[in-house]
mmCIF file of C-alpha atoms in Angstrom:
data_model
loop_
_atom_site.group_PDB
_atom_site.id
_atom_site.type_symbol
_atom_site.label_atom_id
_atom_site.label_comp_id
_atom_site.label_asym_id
_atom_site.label_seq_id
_atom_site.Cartn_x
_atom_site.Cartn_y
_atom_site.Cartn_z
ATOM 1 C CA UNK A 1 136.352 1.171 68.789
ATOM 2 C CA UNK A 2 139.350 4.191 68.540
ATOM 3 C CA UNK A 3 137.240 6.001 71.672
ATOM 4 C CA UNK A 4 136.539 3.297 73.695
ATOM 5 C CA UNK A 5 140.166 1.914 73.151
ATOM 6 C CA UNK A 6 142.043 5.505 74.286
ATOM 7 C CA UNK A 7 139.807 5.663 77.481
ATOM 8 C CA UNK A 8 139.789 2.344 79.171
ATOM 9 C CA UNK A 9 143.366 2.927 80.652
ATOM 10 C CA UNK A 10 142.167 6.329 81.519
ATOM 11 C CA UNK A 11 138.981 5.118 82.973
ATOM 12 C CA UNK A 12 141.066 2.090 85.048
ATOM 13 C CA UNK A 13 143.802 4.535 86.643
ATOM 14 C CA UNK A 14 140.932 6.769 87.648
ATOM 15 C CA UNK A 15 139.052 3.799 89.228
ATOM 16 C CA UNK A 16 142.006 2.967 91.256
ATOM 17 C CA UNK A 17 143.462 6.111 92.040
ATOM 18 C CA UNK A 18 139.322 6.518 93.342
ATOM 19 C CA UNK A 19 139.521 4.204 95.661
ATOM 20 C CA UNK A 20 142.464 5.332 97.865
ATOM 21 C CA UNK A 21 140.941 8.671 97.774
ATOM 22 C CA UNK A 22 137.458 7.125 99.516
ATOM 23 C CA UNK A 23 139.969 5.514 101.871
ATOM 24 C CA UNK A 24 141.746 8.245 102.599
ATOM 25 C CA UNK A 25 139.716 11.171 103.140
ATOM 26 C CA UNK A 26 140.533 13.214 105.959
ATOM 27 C CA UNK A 27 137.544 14.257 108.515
ATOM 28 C CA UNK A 28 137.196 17.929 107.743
ATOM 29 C CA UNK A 29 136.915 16.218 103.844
ATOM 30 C CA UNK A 30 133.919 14.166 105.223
ATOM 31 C CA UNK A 31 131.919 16.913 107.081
ATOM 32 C CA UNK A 32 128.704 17.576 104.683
ATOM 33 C CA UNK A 33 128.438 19.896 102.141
ATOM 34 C CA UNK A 34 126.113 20.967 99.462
ATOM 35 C CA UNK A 35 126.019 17.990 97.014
ATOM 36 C CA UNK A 36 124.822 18.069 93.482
ATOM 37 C CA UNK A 37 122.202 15.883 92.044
ATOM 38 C CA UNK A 38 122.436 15.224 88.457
ATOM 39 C CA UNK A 39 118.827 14.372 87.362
ATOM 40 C CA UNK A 40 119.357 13.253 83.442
ATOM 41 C CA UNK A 41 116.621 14.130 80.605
ATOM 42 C CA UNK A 42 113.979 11.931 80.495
ATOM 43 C CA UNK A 43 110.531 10.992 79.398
ATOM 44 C CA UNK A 44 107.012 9.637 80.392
ATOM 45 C CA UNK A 45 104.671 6.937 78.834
ATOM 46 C CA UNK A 46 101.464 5.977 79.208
ATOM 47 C CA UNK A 47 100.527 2.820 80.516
ATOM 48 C CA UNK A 48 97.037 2.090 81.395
ATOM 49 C CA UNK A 49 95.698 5.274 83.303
ATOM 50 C CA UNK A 50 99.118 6.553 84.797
ATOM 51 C CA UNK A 51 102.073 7.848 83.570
ATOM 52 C CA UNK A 52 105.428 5.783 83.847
ATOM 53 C CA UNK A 53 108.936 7.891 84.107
ATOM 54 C CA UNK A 54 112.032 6.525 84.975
ATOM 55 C CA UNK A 55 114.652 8.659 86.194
ATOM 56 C CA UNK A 56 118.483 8.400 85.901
ATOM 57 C CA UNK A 57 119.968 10.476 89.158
ATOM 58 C CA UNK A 58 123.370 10.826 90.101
ATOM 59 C CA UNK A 59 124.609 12.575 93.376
ATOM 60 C CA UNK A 60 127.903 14.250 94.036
ATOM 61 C CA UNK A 61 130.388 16.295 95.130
ATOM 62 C CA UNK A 62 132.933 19.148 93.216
ATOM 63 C CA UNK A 63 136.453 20.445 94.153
ATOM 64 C CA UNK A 64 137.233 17.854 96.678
ATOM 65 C CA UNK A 65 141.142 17.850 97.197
ATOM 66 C CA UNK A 66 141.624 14.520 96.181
ATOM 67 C CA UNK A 67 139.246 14.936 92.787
ATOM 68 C CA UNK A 68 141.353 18.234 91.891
ATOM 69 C CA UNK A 69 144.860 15.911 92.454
ATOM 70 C CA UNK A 70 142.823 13.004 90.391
ATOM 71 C CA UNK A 71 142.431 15.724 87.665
ATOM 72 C CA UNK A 72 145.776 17.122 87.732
ATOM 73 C CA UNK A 73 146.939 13.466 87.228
ATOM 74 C CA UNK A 74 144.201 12.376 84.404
ATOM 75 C CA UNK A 75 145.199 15.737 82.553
ATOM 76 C CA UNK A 76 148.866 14.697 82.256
ATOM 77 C CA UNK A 77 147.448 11.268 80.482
ATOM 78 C CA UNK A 78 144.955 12.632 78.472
ATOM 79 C CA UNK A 79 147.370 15.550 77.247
ATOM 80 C CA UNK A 80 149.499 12.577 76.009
ATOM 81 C CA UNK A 81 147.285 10.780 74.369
ATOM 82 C CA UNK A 82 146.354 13.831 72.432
ATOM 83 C CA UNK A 83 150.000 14.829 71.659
ATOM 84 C CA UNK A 84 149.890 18.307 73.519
ATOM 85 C CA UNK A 85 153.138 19.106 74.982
ATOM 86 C CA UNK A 86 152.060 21.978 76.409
ATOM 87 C CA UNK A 87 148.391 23.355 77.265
ATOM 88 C CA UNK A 88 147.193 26.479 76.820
ATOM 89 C CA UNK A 89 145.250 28.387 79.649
ATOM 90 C CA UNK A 90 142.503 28.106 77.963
ATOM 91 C CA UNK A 91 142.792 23.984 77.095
ATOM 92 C CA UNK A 92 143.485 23.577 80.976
ATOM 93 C CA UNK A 93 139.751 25.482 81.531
ATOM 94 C CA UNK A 94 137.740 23.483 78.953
ATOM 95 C CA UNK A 95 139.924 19.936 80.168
ATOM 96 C CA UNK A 96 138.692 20.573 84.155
ATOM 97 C CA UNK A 97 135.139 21.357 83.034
ATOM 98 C CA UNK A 98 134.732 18.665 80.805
ATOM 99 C CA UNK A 99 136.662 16.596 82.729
ATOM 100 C CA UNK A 100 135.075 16.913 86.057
ATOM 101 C CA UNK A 101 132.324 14.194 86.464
ATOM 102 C CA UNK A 102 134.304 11.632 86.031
ATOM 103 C CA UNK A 103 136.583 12.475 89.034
ATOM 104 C CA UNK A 104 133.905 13.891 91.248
ATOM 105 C CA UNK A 105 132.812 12.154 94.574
ATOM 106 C CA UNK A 106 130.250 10.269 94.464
ATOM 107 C CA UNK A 107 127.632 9.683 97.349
ATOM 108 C CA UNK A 108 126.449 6.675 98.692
ATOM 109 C CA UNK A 109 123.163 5.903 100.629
ATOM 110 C CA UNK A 110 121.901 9.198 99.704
ATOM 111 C CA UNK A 111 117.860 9.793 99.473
ATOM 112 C CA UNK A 112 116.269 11.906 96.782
ATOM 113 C CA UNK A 113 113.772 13.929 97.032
ATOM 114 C CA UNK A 114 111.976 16.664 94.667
ATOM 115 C CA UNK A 115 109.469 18.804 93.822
ATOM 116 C CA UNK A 116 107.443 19.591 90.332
ATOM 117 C CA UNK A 117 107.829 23.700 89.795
ATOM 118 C CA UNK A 118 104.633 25.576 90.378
ATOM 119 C CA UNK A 119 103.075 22.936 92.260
ATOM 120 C CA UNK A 120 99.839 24.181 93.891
ATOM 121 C CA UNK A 121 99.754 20.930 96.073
ATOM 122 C CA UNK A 122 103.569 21.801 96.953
ATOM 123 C CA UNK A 123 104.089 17.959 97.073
ATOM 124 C CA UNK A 124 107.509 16.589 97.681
ATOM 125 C CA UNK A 125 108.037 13.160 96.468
ATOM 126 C CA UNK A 126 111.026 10.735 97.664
ATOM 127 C CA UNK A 127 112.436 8.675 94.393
ATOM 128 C CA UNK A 128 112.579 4.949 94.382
ATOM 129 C CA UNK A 129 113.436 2.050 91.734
ATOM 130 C CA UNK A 130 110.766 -0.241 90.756
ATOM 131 C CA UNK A 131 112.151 -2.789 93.083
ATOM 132 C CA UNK A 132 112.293 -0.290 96.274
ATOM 133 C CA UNK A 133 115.358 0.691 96.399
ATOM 134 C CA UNK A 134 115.379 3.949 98.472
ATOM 135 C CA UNK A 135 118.782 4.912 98.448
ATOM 136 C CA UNK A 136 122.015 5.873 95.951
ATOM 137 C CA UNK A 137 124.360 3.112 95.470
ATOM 138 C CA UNK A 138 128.076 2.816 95.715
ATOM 139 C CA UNK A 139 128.096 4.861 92.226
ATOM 140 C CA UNK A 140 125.750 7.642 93.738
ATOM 141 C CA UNK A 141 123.465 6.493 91.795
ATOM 142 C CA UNK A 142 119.194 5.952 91.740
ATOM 143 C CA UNK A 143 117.466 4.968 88.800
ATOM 144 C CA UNK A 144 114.049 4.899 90.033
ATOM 145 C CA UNK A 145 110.607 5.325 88.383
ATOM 146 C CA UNK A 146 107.863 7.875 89.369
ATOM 147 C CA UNK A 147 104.494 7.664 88.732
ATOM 148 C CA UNK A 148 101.555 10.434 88.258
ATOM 149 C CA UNK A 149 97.975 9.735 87.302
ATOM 150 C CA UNK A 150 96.636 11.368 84.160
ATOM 151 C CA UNK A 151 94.859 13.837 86.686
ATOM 152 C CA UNK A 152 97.625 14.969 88.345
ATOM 153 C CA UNK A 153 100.163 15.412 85.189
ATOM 154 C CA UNK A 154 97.187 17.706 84.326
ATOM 155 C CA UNK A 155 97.127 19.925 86.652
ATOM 156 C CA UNK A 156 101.313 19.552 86.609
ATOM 157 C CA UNK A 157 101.359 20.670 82.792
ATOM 158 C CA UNK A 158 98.390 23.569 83.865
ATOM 159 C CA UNK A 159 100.712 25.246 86.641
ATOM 160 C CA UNK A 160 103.615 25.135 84.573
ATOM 161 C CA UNK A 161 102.115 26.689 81.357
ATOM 162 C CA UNK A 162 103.134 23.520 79.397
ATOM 163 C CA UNK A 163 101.990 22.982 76.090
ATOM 164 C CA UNK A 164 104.618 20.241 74.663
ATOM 165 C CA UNK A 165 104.020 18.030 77.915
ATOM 166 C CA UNK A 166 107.708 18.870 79.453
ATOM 167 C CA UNK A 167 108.118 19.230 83.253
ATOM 168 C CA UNK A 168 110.788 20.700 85.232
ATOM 169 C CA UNK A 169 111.228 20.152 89.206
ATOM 170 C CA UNK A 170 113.895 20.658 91.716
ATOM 171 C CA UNK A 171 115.895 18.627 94.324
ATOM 172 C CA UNK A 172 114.403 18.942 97.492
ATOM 173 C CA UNK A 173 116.506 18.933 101.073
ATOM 174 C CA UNK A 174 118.855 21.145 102.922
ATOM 175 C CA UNK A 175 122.331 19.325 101.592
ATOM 176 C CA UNK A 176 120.912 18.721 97.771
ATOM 177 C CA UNK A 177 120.830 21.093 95.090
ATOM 178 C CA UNK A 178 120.217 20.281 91.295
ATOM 179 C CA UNK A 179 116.974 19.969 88.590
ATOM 180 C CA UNK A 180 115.646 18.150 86.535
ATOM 181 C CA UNK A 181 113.289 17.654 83.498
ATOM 182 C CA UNK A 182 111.328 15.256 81.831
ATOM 183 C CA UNK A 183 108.515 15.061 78.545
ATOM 184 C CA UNK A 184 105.301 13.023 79.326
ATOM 185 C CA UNK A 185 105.225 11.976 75.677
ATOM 186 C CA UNK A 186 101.508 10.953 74.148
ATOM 187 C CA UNK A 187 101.201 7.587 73.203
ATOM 188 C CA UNK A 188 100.742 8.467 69.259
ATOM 189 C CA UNK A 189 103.319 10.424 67.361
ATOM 190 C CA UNK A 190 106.362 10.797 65.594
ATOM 191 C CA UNK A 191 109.843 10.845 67.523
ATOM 192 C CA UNK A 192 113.273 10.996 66.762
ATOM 193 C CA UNK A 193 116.038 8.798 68.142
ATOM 194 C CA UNK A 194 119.650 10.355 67.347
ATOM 195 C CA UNK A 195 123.064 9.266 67.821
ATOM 196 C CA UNK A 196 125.596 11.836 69.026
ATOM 197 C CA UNK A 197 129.101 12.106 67.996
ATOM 198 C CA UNK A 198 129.992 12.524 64.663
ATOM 199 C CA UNK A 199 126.197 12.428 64.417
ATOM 200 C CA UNK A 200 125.335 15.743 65.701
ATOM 201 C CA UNK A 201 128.875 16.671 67.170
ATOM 202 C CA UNK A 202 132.278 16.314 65.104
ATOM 203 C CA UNK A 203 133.968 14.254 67.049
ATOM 204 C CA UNK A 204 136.551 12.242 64.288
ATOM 205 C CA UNK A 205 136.186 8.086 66.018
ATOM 206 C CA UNK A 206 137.877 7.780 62.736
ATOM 207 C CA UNK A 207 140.660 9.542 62.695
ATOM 208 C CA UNK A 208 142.298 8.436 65.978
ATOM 209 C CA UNK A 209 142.927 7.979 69.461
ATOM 210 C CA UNK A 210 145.094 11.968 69.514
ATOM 211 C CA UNK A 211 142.447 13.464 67.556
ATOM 212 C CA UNK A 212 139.821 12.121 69.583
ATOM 213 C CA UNK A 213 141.687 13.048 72.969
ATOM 214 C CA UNK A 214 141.795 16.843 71.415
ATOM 215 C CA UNK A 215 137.967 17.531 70.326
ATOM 216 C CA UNK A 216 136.588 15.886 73.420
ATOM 217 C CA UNK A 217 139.144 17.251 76.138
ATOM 218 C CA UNK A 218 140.719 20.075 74.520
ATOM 219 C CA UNK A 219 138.914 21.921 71.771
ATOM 220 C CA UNK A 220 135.614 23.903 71.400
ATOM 221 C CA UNK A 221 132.797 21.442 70.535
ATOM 222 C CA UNK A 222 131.501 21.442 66.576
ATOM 223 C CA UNK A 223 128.306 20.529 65.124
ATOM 224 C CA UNK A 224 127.167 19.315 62.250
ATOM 225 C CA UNK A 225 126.011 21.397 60.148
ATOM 226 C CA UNK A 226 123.838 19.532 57.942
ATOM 227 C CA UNK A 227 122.277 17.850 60.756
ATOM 228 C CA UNK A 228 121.458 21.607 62.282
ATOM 229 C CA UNK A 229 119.397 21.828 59.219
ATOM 230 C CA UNK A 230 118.110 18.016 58.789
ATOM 231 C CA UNK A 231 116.760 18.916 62.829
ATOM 232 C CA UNK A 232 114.886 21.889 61.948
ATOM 233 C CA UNK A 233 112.737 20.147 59.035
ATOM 234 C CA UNK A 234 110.800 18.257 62.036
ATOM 235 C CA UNK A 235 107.412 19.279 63.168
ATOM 236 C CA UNK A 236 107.241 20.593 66.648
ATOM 237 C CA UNK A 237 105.124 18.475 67.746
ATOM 238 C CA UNK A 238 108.471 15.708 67.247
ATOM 239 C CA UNK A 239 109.787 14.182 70.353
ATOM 240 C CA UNK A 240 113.582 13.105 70.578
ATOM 241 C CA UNK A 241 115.775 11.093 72.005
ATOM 242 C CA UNK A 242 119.563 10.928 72.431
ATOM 243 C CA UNK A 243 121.662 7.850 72.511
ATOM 244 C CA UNK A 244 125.318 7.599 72.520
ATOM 245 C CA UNK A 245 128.099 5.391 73.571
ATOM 246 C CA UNK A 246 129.861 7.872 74.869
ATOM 247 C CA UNK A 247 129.961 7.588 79.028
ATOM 248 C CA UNK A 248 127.357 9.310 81.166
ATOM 249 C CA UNK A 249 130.405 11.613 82.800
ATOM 250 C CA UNK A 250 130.134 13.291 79.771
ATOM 251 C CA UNK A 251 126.553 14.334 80.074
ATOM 252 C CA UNK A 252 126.798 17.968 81.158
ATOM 253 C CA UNK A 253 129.395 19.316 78.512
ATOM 254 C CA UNK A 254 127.284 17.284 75.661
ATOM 255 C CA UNK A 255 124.029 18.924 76.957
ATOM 256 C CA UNK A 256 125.537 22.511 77.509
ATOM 257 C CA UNK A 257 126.454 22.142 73.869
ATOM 258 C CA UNK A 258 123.969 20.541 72.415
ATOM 259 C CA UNK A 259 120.591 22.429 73.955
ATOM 260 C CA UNK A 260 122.245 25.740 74.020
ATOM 261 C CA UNK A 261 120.657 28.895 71.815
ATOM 262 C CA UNK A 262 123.510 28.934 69.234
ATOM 263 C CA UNK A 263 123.968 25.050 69.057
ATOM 264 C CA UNK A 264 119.930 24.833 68.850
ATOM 265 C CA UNK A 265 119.129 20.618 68.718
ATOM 266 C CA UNK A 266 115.577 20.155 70.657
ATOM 267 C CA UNK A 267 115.768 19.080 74.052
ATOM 268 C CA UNK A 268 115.122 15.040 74.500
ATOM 269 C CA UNK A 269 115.618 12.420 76.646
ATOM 270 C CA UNK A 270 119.559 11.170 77.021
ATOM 271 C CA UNK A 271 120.843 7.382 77.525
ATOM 272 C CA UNK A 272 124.534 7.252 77.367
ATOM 273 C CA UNK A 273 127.104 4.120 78.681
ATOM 274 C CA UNK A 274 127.671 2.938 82.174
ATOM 275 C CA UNK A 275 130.857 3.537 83.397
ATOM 276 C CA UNK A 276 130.348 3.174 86.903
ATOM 277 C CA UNK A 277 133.904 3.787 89.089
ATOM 278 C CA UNK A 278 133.774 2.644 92.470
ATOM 279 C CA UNK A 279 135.173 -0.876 93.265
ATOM 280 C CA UNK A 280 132.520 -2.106 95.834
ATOM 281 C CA UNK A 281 129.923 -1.693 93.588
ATOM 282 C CA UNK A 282 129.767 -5.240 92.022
ATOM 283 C CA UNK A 283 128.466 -3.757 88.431
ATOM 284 C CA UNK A 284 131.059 -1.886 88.002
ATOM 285 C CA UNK A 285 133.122 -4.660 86.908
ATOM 286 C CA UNK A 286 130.611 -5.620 84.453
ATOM 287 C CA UNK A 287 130.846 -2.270 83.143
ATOM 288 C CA UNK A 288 134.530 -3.234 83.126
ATOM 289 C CA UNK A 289 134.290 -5.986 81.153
ATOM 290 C CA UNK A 290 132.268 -5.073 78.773
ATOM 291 C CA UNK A 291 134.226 -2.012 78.092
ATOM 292 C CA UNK A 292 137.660 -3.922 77.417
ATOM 293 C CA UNK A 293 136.321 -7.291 76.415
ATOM 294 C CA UNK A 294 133.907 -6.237 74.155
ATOM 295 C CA UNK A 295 134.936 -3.155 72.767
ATOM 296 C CA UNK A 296 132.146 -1.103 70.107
ATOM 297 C CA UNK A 297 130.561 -3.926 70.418
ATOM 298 C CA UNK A 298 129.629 -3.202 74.259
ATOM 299 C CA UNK A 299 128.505 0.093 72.596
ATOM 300 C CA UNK A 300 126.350 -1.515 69.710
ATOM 301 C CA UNK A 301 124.811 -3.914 72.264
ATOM 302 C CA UNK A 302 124.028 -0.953 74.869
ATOM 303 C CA UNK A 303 122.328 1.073 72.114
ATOM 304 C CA UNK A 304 120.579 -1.837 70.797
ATOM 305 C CA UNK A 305 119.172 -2.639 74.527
ATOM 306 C CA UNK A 306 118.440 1.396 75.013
ATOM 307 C CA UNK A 307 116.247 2.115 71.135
ATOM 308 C CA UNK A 308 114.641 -1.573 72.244
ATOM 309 C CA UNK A 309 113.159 0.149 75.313
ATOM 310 C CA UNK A 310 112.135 3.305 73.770
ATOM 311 C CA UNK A 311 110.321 1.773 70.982
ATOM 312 C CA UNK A 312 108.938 -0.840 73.700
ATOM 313 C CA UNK A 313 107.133 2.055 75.742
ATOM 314 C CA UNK A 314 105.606 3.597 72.607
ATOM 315 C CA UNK A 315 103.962 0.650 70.083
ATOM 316 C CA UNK A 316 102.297 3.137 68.520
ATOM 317 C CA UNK A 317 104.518 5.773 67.907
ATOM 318 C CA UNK A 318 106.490 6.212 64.182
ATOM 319 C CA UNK A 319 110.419 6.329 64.539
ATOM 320 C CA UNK A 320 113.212 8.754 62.199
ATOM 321 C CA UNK A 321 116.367 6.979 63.136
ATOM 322 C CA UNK A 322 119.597 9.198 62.666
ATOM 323 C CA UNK A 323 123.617 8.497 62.873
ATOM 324 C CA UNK A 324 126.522 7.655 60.945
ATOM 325 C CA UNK A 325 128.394 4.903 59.485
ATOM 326 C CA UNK A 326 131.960 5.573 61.777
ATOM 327 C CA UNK A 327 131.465 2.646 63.728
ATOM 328 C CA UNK A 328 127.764 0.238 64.550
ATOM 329 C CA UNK A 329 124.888 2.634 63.974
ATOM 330 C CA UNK A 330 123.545 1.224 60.323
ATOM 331 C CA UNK A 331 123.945 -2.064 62.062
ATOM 332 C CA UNK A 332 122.143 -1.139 65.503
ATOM 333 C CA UNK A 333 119.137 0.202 62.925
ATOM 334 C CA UNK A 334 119.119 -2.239 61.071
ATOM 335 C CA UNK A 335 118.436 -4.786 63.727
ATOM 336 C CA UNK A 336 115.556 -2.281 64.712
ATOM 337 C CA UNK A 337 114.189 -2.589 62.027
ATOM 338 C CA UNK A 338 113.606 -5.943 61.522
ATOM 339 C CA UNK A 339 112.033 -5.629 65.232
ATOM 340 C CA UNK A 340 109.929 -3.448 64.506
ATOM 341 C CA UNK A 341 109.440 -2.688 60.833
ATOM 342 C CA UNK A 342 106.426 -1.136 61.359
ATOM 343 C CA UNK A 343 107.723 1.642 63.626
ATOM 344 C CA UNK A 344 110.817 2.499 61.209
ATOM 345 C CA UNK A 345 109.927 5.840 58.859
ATOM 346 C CA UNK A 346 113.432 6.821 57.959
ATOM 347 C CA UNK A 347 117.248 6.043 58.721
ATOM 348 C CA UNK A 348 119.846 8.717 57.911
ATOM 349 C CA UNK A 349 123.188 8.107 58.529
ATOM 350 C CA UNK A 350 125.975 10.640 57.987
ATOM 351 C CA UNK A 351 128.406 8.686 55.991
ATOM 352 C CA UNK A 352 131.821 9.675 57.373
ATOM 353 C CA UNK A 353 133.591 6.366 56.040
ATOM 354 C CA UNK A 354 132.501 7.069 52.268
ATOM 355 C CA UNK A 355 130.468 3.480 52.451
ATOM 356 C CA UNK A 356 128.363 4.488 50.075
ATOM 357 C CA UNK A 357 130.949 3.923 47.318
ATOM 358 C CA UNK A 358 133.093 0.884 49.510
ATOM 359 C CA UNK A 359 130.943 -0.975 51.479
ATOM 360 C CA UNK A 360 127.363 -0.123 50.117
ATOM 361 C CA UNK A 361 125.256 -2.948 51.780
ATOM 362 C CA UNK A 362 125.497 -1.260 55.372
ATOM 363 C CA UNK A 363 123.041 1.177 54.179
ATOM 364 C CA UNK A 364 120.299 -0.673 52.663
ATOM 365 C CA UNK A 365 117.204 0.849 52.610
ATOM 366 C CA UNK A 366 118.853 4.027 54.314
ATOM 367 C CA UNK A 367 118.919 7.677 53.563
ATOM 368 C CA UNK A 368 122.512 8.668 53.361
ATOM 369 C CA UNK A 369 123.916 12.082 54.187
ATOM 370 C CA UNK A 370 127.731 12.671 52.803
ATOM 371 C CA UNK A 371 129.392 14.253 55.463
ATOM 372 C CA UNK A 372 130.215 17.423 53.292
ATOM 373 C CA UNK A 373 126.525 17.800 51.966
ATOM 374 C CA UNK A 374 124.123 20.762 53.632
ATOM 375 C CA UNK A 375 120.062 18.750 53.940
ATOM 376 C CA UNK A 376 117.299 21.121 53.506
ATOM 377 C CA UNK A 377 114.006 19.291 53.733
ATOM 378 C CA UNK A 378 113.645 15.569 55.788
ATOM 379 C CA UNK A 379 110.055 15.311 55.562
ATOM 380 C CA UNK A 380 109.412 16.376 51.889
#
């Protein structure tokens, strides 16, 4: 509740301050440049003889005047809310990379096209959502669904030297640049669904709305350790999945950290919150809404509607759910469970809250992890 709390006046002045910037831009500022598309982890599934993948994709643009005057403005808040009088050269670098997605310019009406790597067909396919849309929205956003047959993922994995069923491809088009991935995932198996911060990341929800502010914004990300270890017990044949209630603008600093050599978590699919900006978009006041109305409980409901579909698109798949006991996640499993109890092999959760002692009966029939221990073997 602490993080969602210390960013919804953030996340309101930057809506706002968003708008007049769309309104206002100048026409050198709307001459075309390169934009980025942001194609988000993802996965395939099996149904009948095709595979199904949806696709997240976000396009944008950088170091527009107005975003670096948005940012300028948004560092001066956040710097507050952390209690920094002063920043440090190197806390103003880490603030304008982490902070720059959620102040960059989103493009509307935009088509997406791409291209698997090592195609020997050299296909390029245009993206579209299951009910035809062809086009970003207000948000710059797509989320569309592509489909290959069994035959051609074949010959997809073959050119690409695949052997764990991951795919990488590229934006396609003169003004786009940006790739992608995604993990056609076999319909039997074992996966892994994992929460994020102060799950895999130290993050402190419980400590605070300044010390929050500070290890998102302004200090060097920190994992877990324990989890480092509890991640490398899994076979490597394990597919995983991220979910977090933290919002999508955060993506690219979470993955940088996450996937990187020293950090070392396995590469997954991500599903993070909407928090969509721009005010002629009508869902982004449901985003809104459900942000200051319902609090954590907007993120318990979003992760509950996210693990649903994941488990929905593999019935016969087994399930390790991970997270920790700072805010919903033994509840969000626990409802999973009783959905599909069949599915379920193991819940950790990292018990940051000492719950084990207080409030025991969160954790029934869970594995707990105290938040000082080191794990050595999950699957023994």
């Amino acid at each position: 509740m602490m993080f969602v709390r210390c960013a919804v006046s953030l996340i309101l002045l930057l809506t706002f301050l968003s708008a007049a910037a769309a309104n206002n831009k100048t026409e050198k500022q709307t001459m075309r440049d390169q934009e980025h598309v942001t194609f988000y982890p993802s996965y395939g599934y099996l149904d009948d003889d095709q595979w199904r993948i949806p696709l997240r994709v976000w396009v944008h643009e950088h170091d527009g005047w107005f975003g670096r005057q948005l940012s300028k403005l948004s560092k001066r808040v956040v710097r507050n809310k952390a209690g920094l009088e002063q920043l440090s050269v190197d806390q103003q670098a880490m603030f304008r990379m982490r902070f720059k997605d959620f102040v960059a310019d989103s493009e509307s009406f935009e088509a997406v096209h791409i291209r698997f790597d090592g195609d020997p067909e050299s296909e390029i396919m245009r993206l579209q959502s299951v009910e035809g849309d062809k086009r970003t929205d207000f948000n710059g956003l797509l989320l569309a669904e592509l489909t290959l047959s069994q035959e051609r993922a074949k010959t997809l994995l073959a050119a690409q030297q695949s052997n764990n069923g991951w795919l990488t491809f590229e934006a396609v088009g003169k003004d786009h640049v940006g790739a992608g991935r995604i993990q056609l995932i076999k319909p039997v198996g074992h996966s892994v669904i994992s929460d994020i911060d102060d799950t895999l990341k130290i993050t402190e929800i419980t400590e605070g709305e300044a010390v929050v502010m500070m290890n998102t914004f302004f200090k060097p990300f920190q994992p877990v350790p324990q989890m480092q270890a509890l991640f490398k017990t899994f076979d490597e044949g394990t597919a995983f999945h991220y979910v977090s209630g933290g919002p999508w603008q955060m993506f690219q600093p979470l993955s940088e950290f996450l996937f990187s050599d020293i950090v070392g978590f396995p590469h997954g699919s991500v599903h993070m919150k909407n928090v969509r900006l721009h005010l002629l978009e009508g869902e982004t006041y449901g985003d809104f809404y459900r942000l200051i109305k319902l609090g954590s409980k907007a993120s318990e409901k979003q992760k509950i509607r996210q693990i649903t579909e994941i488990f929905s698109h593999f019935p016969q798949r087994m399930f390790t759910l991970i997270g920790d006991s700072g805010e919903h996640d033994p509840e969000v499993f626990a409802h999973i469970r009783e959905q599909f109890p069949d599915q379920v092999k193991t819940i950790f959760i990292r018990d940051v809250l000492n719950d084990a002692e207080n409030n025991a009966d969160r954790f029934k029939g869970m594995e707990v992890i105290e938040a000082e221990s080191v794990l050595i073997d999950a699957d023994g």
